[in-house]
Backbone as numpy.savetxt, mean C-alpha at the origin, in Angstrom:
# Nx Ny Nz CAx CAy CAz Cx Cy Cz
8.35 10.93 19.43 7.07 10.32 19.07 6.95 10.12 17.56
7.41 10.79 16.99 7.35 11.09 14.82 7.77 9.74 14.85
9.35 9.55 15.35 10.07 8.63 14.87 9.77 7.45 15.27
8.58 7.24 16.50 8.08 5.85 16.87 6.78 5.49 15.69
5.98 6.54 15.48 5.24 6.39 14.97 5.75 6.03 13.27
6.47 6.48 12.74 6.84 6.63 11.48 7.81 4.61 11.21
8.33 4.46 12.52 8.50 3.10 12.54 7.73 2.04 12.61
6.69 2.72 13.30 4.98 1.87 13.08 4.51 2.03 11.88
4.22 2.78 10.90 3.67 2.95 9.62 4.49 2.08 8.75
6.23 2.07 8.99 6.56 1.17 8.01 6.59 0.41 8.44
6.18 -0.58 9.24 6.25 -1.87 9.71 5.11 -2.23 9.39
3.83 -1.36 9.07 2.66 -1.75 8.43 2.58 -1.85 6.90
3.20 -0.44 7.00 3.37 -0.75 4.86 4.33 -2.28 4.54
5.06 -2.64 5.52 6.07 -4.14 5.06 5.18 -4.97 5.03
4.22 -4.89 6.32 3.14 -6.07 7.03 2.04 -6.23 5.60
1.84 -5.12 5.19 0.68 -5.30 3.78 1.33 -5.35 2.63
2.70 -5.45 2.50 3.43 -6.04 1.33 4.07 -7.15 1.08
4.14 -7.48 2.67 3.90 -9.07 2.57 3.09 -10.01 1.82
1.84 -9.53 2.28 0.54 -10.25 1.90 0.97 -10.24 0.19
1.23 -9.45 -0.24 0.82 -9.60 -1.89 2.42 -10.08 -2.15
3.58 -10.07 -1.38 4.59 -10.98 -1.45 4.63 -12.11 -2.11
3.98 -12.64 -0.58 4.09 -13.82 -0.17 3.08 -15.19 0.11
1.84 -14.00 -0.45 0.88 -14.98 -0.49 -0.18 -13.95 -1.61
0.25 -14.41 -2.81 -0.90 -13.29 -4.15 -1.79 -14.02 -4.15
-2.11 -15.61 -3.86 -3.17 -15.83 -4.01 -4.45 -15.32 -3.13
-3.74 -15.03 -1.75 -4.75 -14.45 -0.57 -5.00 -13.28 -1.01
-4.62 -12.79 -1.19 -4.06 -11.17 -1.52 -5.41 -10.75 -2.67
-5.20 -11.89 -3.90 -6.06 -11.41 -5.00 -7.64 -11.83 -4.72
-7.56 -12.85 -3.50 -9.30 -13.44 -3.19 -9.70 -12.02 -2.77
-8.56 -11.59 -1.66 -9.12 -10.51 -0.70 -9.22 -9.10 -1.48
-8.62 -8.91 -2.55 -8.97 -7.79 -3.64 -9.96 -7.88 -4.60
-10.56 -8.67 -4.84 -11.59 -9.66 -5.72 -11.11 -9.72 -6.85
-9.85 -10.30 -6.87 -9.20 -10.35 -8.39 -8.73 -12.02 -8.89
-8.88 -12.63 -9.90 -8.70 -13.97 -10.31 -7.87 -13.39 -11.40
-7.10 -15.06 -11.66 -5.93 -15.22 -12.76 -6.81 -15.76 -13.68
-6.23 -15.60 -14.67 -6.96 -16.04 -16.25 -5.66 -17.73 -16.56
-5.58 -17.54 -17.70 -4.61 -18.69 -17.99 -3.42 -18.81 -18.18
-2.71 -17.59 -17.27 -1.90 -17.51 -17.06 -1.51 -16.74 -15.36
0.20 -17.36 -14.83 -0.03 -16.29 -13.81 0.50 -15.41 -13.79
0.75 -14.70 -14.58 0.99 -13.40 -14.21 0.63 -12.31 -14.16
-0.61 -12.29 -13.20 -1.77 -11.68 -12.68 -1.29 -12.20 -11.05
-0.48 -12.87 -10.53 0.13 -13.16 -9.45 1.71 -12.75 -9.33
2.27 -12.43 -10.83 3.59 -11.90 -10.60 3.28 -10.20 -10.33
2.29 -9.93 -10.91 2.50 -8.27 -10.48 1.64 -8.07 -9.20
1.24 -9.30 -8.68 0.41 -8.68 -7.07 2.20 -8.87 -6.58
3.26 -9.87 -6.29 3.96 -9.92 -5.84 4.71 -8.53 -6.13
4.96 -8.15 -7.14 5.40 -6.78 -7.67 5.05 -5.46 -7.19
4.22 -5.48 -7.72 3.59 -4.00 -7.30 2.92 -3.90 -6.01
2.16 -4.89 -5.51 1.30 -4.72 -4.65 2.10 -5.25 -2.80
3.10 -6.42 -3.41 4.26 -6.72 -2.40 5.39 -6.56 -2.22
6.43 -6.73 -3.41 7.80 -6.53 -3.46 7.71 -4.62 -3.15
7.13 -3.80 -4.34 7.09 -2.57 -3.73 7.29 -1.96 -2.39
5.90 -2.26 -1.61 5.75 -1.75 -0.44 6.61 -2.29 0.57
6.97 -3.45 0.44 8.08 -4.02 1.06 9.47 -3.03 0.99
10.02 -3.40 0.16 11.62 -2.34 0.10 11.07 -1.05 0.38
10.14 -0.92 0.10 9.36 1.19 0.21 9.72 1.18 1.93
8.95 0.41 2.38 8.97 0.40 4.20 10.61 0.09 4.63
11.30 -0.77 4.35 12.84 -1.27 4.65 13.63 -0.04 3.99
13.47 0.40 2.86 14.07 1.68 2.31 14.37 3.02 3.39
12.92 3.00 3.22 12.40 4.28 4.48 13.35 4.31 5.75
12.97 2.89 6.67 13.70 2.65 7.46 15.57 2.80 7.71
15.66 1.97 6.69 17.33 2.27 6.59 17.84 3.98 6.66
17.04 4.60 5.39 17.58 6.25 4.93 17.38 6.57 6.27
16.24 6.34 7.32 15.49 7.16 8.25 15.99 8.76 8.23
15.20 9.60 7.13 14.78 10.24 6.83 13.87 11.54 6.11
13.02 12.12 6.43 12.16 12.44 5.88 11.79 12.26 4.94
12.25 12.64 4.01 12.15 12.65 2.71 11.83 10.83 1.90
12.36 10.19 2.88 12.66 8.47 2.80 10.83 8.29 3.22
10.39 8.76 4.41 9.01 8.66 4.68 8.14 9.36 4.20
8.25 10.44 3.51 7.32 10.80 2.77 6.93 11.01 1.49
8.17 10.47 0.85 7.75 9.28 -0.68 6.79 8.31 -0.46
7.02 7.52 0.73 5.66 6.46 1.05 4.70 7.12 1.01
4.69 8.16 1.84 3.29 8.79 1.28 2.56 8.83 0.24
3.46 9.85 -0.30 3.03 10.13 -1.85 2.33 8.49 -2.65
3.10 7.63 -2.08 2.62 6.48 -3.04 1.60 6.16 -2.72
1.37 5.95 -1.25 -0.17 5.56 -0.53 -1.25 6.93 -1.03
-0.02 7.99 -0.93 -1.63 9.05 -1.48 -1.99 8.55 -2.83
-1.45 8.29 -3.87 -1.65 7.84 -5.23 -2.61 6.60 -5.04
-2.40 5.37 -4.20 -3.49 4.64 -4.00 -4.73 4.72 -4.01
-4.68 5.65 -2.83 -5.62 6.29 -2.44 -6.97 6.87 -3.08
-5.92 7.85 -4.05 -6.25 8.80 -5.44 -7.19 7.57 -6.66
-6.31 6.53 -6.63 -6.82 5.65 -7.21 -7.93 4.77 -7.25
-8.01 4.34 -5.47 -9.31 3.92 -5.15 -10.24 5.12 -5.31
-10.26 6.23 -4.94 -11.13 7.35 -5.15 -12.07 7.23 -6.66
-11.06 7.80 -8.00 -11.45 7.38 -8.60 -12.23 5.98 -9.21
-11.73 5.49 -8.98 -12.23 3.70 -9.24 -13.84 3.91 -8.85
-14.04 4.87 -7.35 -15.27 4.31 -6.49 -15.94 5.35 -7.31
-16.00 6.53 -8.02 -16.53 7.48 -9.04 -16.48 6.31 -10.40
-15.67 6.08 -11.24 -16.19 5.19 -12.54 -16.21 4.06 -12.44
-15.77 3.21 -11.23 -15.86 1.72 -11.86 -17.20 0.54 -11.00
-17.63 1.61 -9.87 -18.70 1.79 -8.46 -17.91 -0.17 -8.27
-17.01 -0.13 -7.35 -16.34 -1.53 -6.72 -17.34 -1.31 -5.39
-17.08 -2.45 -4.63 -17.88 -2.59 -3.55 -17.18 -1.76 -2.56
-18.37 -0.57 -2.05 -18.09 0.55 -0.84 -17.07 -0.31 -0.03
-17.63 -0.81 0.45 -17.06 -1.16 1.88 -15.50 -1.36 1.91
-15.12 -2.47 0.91 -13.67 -2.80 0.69 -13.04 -1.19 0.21
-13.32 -0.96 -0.25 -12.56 0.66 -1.08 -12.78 1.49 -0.13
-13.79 1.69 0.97 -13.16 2.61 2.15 -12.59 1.70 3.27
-12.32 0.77 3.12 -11.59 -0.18 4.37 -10.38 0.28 4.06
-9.96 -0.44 2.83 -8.40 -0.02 2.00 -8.12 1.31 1.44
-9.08 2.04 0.88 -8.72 3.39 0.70 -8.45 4.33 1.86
-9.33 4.30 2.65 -8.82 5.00 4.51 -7.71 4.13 4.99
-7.26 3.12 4.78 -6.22 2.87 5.53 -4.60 3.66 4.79
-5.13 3.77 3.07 -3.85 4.47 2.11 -4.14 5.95 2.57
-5.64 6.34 2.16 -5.15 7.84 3.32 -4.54 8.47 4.18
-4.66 7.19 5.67 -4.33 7.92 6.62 -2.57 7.52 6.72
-2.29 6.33 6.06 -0.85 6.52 6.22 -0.15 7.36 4.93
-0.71 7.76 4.47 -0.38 9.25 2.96 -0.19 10.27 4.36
-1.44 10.46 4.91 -1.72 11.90 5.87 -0.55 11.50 6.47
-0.34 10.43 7.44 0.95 10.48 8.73 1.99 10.64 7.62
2.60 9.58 6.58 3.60 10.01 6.37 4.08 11.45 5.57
3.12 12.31 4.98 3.50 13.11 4.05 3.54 14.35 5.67
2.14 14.36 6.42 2.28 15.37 7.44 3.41 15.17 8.39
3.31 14.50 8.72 4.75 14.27 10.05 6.05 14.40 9.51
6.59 13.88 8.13 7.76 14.09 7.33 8.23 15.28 6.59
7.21 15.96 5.77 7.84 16.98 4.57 7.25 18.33 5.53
């Protein structure tokens, strides 16, 4: 069951690193973020927010093992950590920051609990 489930989590972390892949412009409407006069405010959604989580999930997969899945964690917990803060100093709109922050939680929780 770990190992079905843990193949489901990275097929989701790929599935949401797509988005900032392969499409930053969707990606940055749906984060409420705009480019200035330049784009590269679309090279680091592809970066950080897609290319990352992408190889993170295919990484995982290949090593298939622990330690491979619960680095993802750690990174989604850091998200996480991040939206947290943000929703303490920067007050972003509730709703989006617990949509996306509970979704980096709970795959932090599966991958760090089920792996390490």
């Amino acid at each position: 069951m770990t190992d079905t489930l843990n193949i489901i989590a990275c097929l989701l972390t790929i599935g949401f690193g797509l988005f900032g892949f392969l499409a930053p412009r969707y990606t940055a409407g749906a984060l409420d973020l705009t480019t200035t006069h330049s784009t590269m405010g679309l090279s680091e959604l592809r970066a950080s927010v897609g290319g990352l989580f992408v190889v993170a999930g295919l990484g995982a997969l290949w090593l298939d093992h622990p330690l491979g899945y619960g680095m993802i964690g750690f990174a989604f917990a850091g998200a996480a950590l991040g939206r947290a803060v943000s929703l303490a100093l920067d007050k972003p709109p509730f709703a989006k920051v617990m949509l996306f922050g509970g979704i980096e939680a709970a795959l932090a929780a599966w991958f760090i609990a089920a792996n390490l």
